[in-house]
mmCIF file of C-alpha atoms in Angstrom:
data_model
loop_
_atom_site.group_PDB
_atom_site.id
_atom_site.type_symbol
_atom_site.label_atom_id
_atom_site.label_comp_id
_atom_site.label_asym_id
_atom_site.label_seq_id
_atom_site.Cartn_x
_atom_site.Cartn_y
_atom_site.Cartn_z
ATOM 1 C CA ILE A 265 -24.744 -12.033 -10.106
ATOM 2 C CA MET A 266 -21.991 -14.557 -9.734
ATOM 3 C CA GLY A 267 -19.578 -15.960 -12.228
ATOM 4 C CA GLY A 268 -16.172 -17.422 -12.510
ATOM 5 C CA GLY A 269 -15.318 -19.156 -15.778
ATOM 6 C CA SER A 270 -16.614 -17.861 -19.048
ATOM 7 C CA PHE A 271 -19.768 -15.808 -18.789
ATOM 8 C CA ARG A 272 -21.360 -12.783 -20.356
ATOM 9 C CA LEU A 273 -23.526 -10.121 -18.726
ATOM 10 C CA ILE A 274 -25.290 -7.844 -21.182
ATOM 11 C CA TRP A 275 -28.100 -5.327 -20.633
ATOM 12 C CA ASN A 276 -28.664 -6.130 -16.960
ATOM 13 C CA TYR A 277 -29.795 -3.910 -14.132
ATOM 14 C CA ILE A 278 -27.915 -5.249 -11.111
ATOM 15 C CA HIS A 279 -28.966 -3.599 -7.855
ATOM 16 C CA ASP A 280 -29.670 -3.976 -4.140
ATOM 17 C CA ASN A 281 -27.418 -6.998 -3.611
ATOM 18 C CA THR A 282 -24.528 -7.494 -1.210
ATOM 19 C CA ILE A 283 -22.104 -7.410 -4.166
ATOM 20 C CA GLY A 284 -23.296 -6.445 -7.641
ATOM 21 C CA VAL A 285 -21.096 -8.739 -9.746
ATOM 22 C CA ASP A 286 -18.852 -11.191 -7.878
ATOM 23 C CA LEU A 287 -16.253 -12.630 -10.230
ATOM 24 C CA ASN A 288 -14.912 -14.798 -7.382
ATOM 25 C CA ALA A 289 -18.127 -16.630 -6.556
ATOM 26 C CA SER A 290 -17.653 -19.747 -8.642
ATOM 27 C CA ILE A 291 -14.115 -20.558 -9.720
ATOM 28 C CA CYS A 292 -14.414 -23.326 -12.231
ATOM 29 C CA CYS A 293 -13.307 -22.883 -15.767
ATOM 30 C CA GLY A 294 -10.951 -19.961 -16.088
ATOM 31 C CA GLY A 295 -11.661 -17.666 -19.002
ATOM 32 C CA ALA A 296 -12.800 -14.111 -19.333
ATOM 33 C CA GLY A 297 -15.695 -12.215 -17.839
ATOM 34 C CA TYR A 298 -17.568 -9.789 -20.104
ATOM 35 C CA ILE A 299 -19.393 -7.121 -18.133
ATOM 36 C CA VAL A 300 -20.903 -4.939 -20.843
ATOM 37 C CA ARG A 301 -23.529 -2.145 -20.696
ATOM 38 C CA ASN A 302 -24.969 -2.837 -17.261
ATOM 39 C CA LEU A 303 -26.434 -0.623 -14.589
ATOM 40 C CA ILE A 304 -24.703 -1.735 -11.380
ATOM 41 C CA THR A 305 -26.186 0.408 -8.618
ATOM 42 C CA ASP A 306 -27.110 0.549 -4.955
ATOM 43 C CA ASN A 307 -25.425 -2.677 -3.831
ATOM 44 C CA THR A 308 -24.381 -2.669 -0.169
ATOM 45 C CA GLY A 309 -20.807 -3.740 -1.005
ATOM 46 C CA ASP A 310 -18.701 -3.419 -4.153
ATOM 47 C CA GLY A 311 -20.318 -2.894 -7.540
ATOM 48 C CA ILE A 312 -17.869 -5.351 -9.127
ATOM 49 C CA LEU A 313 -15.588 -7.592 -7.080
ATOM 50 C CA GLY A 314 -12.896 -9.417 -9.019
ATOM 51 C CA GLY A 315 -10.133 -11.185 -7.232
ATOM 52 C CA ASP A 316 -9.479 -14.820 -7.966
ATOM 53 C CA GLN A 317 -10.817 -15.508 -11.439
ATOM 54 C CA LEU A 318 -8.262 -17.005 -13.797
ATOM 55 C CA GLY A 319 -8.761 -14.891 -16.898
ATOM 56 C CA PRO A 320 -9.044 -11.193 -17.599
ATOM 57 C CA SER A 321 -12.288 -9.245 -17.322
ATOM 58 C CA TYR A 322 -13.658 -6.794 -19.867
ATOM 59 C CA ILE A 323 -15.630 -4.072 -18.100
ATOM 60 C CA VAL A 324 -17.069 -1.922 -20.883
ATOM 61 C CA GLU A 325 -19.685 0.884 -20.976
ATOM 62 C CA ASN A 326 -21.299 0.311 -17.583
ATOM 63 C CA THR A 327 -22.835 2.716 -15.108
ATOM 64 C CA ILE A 328 -21.473 1.773 -11.685
ATOM 65 C CA ASP A 329 -23.136 4.106 -9.193
ATOM 66 C CA GLY A 330 -24.026 4.411 -5.535
ATOM 67 C CA ASN A 331 -22.524 1.159 -4.256
ATOM 68 C CA GLY A 332 -21.632 0.855 -0.566
ATOM 69 C CA GLY A 333 -18.058 -0.290 -1.245
ATOM 70 C CA ASP A 334 -15.789 0.355 -4.212
ATOM 71 C CA GLY A 335 -17.222 0.738 -7.697
ATOM 72 C CA ILE A 336 -14.721 -1.881 -8.935
ATOM 73 C CA ASP A 337 -12.467 -3.802 -6.543
ATOM 74 C CA PHE A 338 -9.864 -5.928 -8.340
ATOM 75 C CA GLY A 339 -8.244 -7.136 -5.132
ATOM 76 C CA ALA A 340 -4.871 -8.549 -6.140
ATOM 77 C CA THR A 341 -5.629 -9.513 -9.751
ATOM 78 C CA ALA A 342 -5.477 -6.352 -11.859
ATOM 79 C CA GLY A 343 -2.261 -7.650 -13.389
ATOM 80 C CA ARG A 344 -4.212 -10.246 -15.322
ATOM 81 C CA GLY A 345 -4.893 -8.006 -18.303
ATOM 82 C CA HIS A 346 -8.223 -6.533 -17.202
ATOM 83 C CA THR A 347 -9.768 -3.987 -19.582
ATOM 84 C CA VAL A 348 -11.820 -1.076 -18.226
ATOM 85 C CA VAL A 349 -13.271 1.173 -20.964
ATOM 86 C CA GLY A 350 -16.048 3.748 -21.189
ATOM 87 C CA ASN A 351 -17.618 3.420 -17.739
ATOM 88 C CA GLN A 352 -19.434 5.951 -15.572
ATOM 89 C CA ILE A 353 -18.072 5.210 -12.084
ATOM 90 C CA SER A 354 -19.845 7.551 -9.698
ATOM 91 C CA ASN A 355 -21.104 8.145 -6.174
ATOM 92 C CA ASN A 356 -19.595 4.983 -4.652
ATOM 93 C CA THR A 357 -18.871 4.987 -0.905
ATOM 94 C CA LEU A 358 -15.199 3.999 -1.237
ATOM 95 C CA PHE A 359 -12.998 4.267 -4.351
ATOM 96 C CA GLY A 360 -14.184 4.279 -7.937
ATOM 97 C CA ILE A 361 -11.662 1.527 -8.694
ATOM 98 C CA ARG A 362 -9.077 -0.055 -6.437
ATOM 99 C CA CYS A 363 -6.456 -2.723 -6.274
ATOM 100 C CA ASP A 364 -4.984 -4.508 -3.249
ATOM 101 C CA VAL A 365 -2.236 -2.454 -1.613
ATOM 102 C CA SER A 366 0.011 -5.498 -1.274
ATOM 103 C CA VAL A 367 0.477 -5.732 -5.064
ATOM 104 C CA PRO A 368 0.391 -2.149 -6.376
ATOM 105 C CA ALA A 369 2.928 -2.804 -9.157
ATOM 106 C CA SER A 370 0.557 -5.258 -10.846
ATOM 107 C CA CYS A 371 -2.127 -2.577 -10.865
ATOM 108 C CA THR A 372 -0.050 0.390 -11.971
ATOM 109 C CA TYR A 373 2.365 -1.136 -14.486
ATOM 110 C CA ARG A 374 0.964 -0.682 -18.011
ATOM 111 C CA PRO A 375 2.140 -4.056 -19.481
ATOM 112 C CA ASN A 376 0.179 -5.887 -16.770
ATOM 113 C CA LEU A 377 -3.151 -4.331 -17.759
ATOM 114 C CA GLY A 378 -5.496 -4.351 -20.731
ATOM 115 C CA LEU A 379 -6.917 -1.166 -22.213
ATOM 116 C CA ILE A 380 -7.851 1.478 -19.630
ATOM 117 C CA ALA A 381 -9.584 4.460 -21.289
ATOM 118 C CA PHE A 382 -12.576 6.833 -21.437
ATOM 119 C CA ASN A 383 -13.777 6.208 -17.882
ATOM 120 C CA ASN A 384 -15.499 8.970 -15.951
ATOM 121 C CA PHE A 385 -14.955 9.096 -12.188
ATOM 122 C CA PHE A 386 -17.297 11.375 -10.258
ATOM 123 C CA ASN A 387 -17.957 11.855 -6.550
ATOM 124 C CA ASN A 388 -16.525 8.575 -5.237
ATOM 125 C CA THR A 389 -16.071 9.312 -1.531
ATOM 126 C CA SER A 390 -12.516 7.936 -1.145
ATOM 127 C CA GLY A 391 -11.366 9.105 -4.587
ATOM 128 C CA ALA A 392 -11.243 7.951 -8.182
ATOM 129 C CA ARG A 393 -8.713 5.174 -7.697
ATOM 130 C CA GLN A 394 -6.374 3.465 -5.262
ATOM 131 C CA ASN A 395 -3.287 1.677 -6.565
ATOM 132 C CA PHE A 396 -4.670 1.644 -10.093
ATOM 133 C CA LEU A 397 -3.247 3.146 -13.271
ATOM 134 C CA THR A 398 -4.737 6.361 -14.652
ATOM 135 C CA GLY A 399 -6.225 5.540 -18.037
ATOM 136 C CA ASP A 400 -6.276 7.433 -21.322
ATOM 137 C CA SER A 401 -8.846 10.215 -21.778
ATOM 138 C CA GLU A 402 -10.330 9.880 -18.295
ATOM 139 C CA SER A 403 -12.632 12.544 -16.938
ATOM 140 C CA THR A 404 -14.124 13.691 -13.652
ATOM 141 C CA GLU A 405 -17.319 15.323 -14.939
ATOM 142 C CA ASN A 406 -20.664 15.279 -13.214
ATOM 143 C CA PRO A 407 -22.731 12.996 -15.475
ATOM 144 C CA LEU A 408 -25.876 14.938 -14.498
ATOM 145 C CA TYR A 409 -28.076 11.847 -14.418
ATOM 146 C CA VAL A 410 -31.630 12.786 -15.406
ATOM 147 C CA ASP A 411 -33.263 11.353 -12.262
ATOM 148 C CA ARG A 412 -30.847 9.306 -10.156
ATOM 149 C CA PRO A 413 -33.237 8.786 -7.174
ATOM 150 C CA ASN A 414 -35.771 7.210 -9.535
ATOM 151 C CA LYS A 415 -33.122 5.172 -11.389
ATOM 152 C CA ASN A 416 -33.002 7.163 -14.630
ATOM 153 C CA PHE A 417 -29.265 7.178 -15.342
ATOM 154 C CA CYS A 418 -29.461 8.919 -18.700
ATOM 155 C CA VAL A 419 -26.765 11.566 -18.722
ATOM 156 C CA GLY A 420 -28.174 15.066 -18.559
ATOM 157 C CA ASN A 421 -25.653 16.876 -20.744
ATOM 158 C CA LEU A 422 -24.172 14.948 -23.645
ATOM 159 C CA THR A 423 -21.389 17.476 -24.180
ATOM 160 C CA THR A 424 -19.934 17.200 -20.667
ATOM 161 C CA GLN A 425 -21.060 13.853 -19.270
ATOM 162 C CA GLY A 426 -17.577 12.338 -19.227
ATOM 163 C CA GLY A 427 -16.917 8.713 -20.065
ATOM 164 C CA PRO A 428 -16.905 7.368 -23.610
ATOM 165 C CA PRO A 429 -17.356 9.611 -26.621
ATOM 166 C CA GLY A 430 -20.779 9.542 -28.237
ATOM 167 C CA VAL A 431 -24.184 8.559 -26.918
ATOM 168 C CA GLY A 432 -24.855 5.303 -25.044
ATOM 169 C CA GLN A 433 -27.543 2.770 -25.839
ATOM 170 C CA ASN A 434 -30.963 2.698 -24.185
ATOM 171 C CA PHE A 435 -32.024 -0.285 -22.126
ATOM 172 C CA PRO A 436 -34.892 -2.083 -23.854
ATOM 173 C CA GLY A 437 -38.255 -0.661 -22.792
ATOM 174 C CA SER A 438 -36.821 2.291 -20.893
ATOM 175 C CA LEU A 439 -35.219 5.685 -21.289
ATOM 176 C CA THR A 440 -32.237 4.685 -19.174
ATOM 177 C CA GLN A 441 -28.796 4.449 -20.717
ATOM 178 C CA SER A 442 -25.721 2.665 -19.512
#
């Protein structure tokens, strides 16, 4: 899925692409990207790639799992007020979330970022984060997905799943939660 200007992604299952969500693909209008309650899994590259868009992104209550690159790769733009809240970021080949090493201050300096909280980082091969600020109430719990190989990403234990407090919403017509 590509965007760049104002767009909204809600209740999508984004999988088996080169990049799951590419915020750089069409730079046109500036504005914010809303990436809310998606399953972003099994893409060969990054789950979310955000580098050149003009406005901040709001990445809220997503399951970002099993991507061949980073779960979220902000490149050099994390200093644009991006918000990352309540996501399960798990089993990605590289980092859970990363920022370009040439601009680490923009990714680790609190006034440059939006709200960063309640994210769960589990089993990302290179680590939870690279050059990115640790958020409030983060966890590293195994989400115990009910049946990950068959794409059922419901968390198996609601008391220790990590991520946001409370129970997520079901995708329409399925038992899978983001």
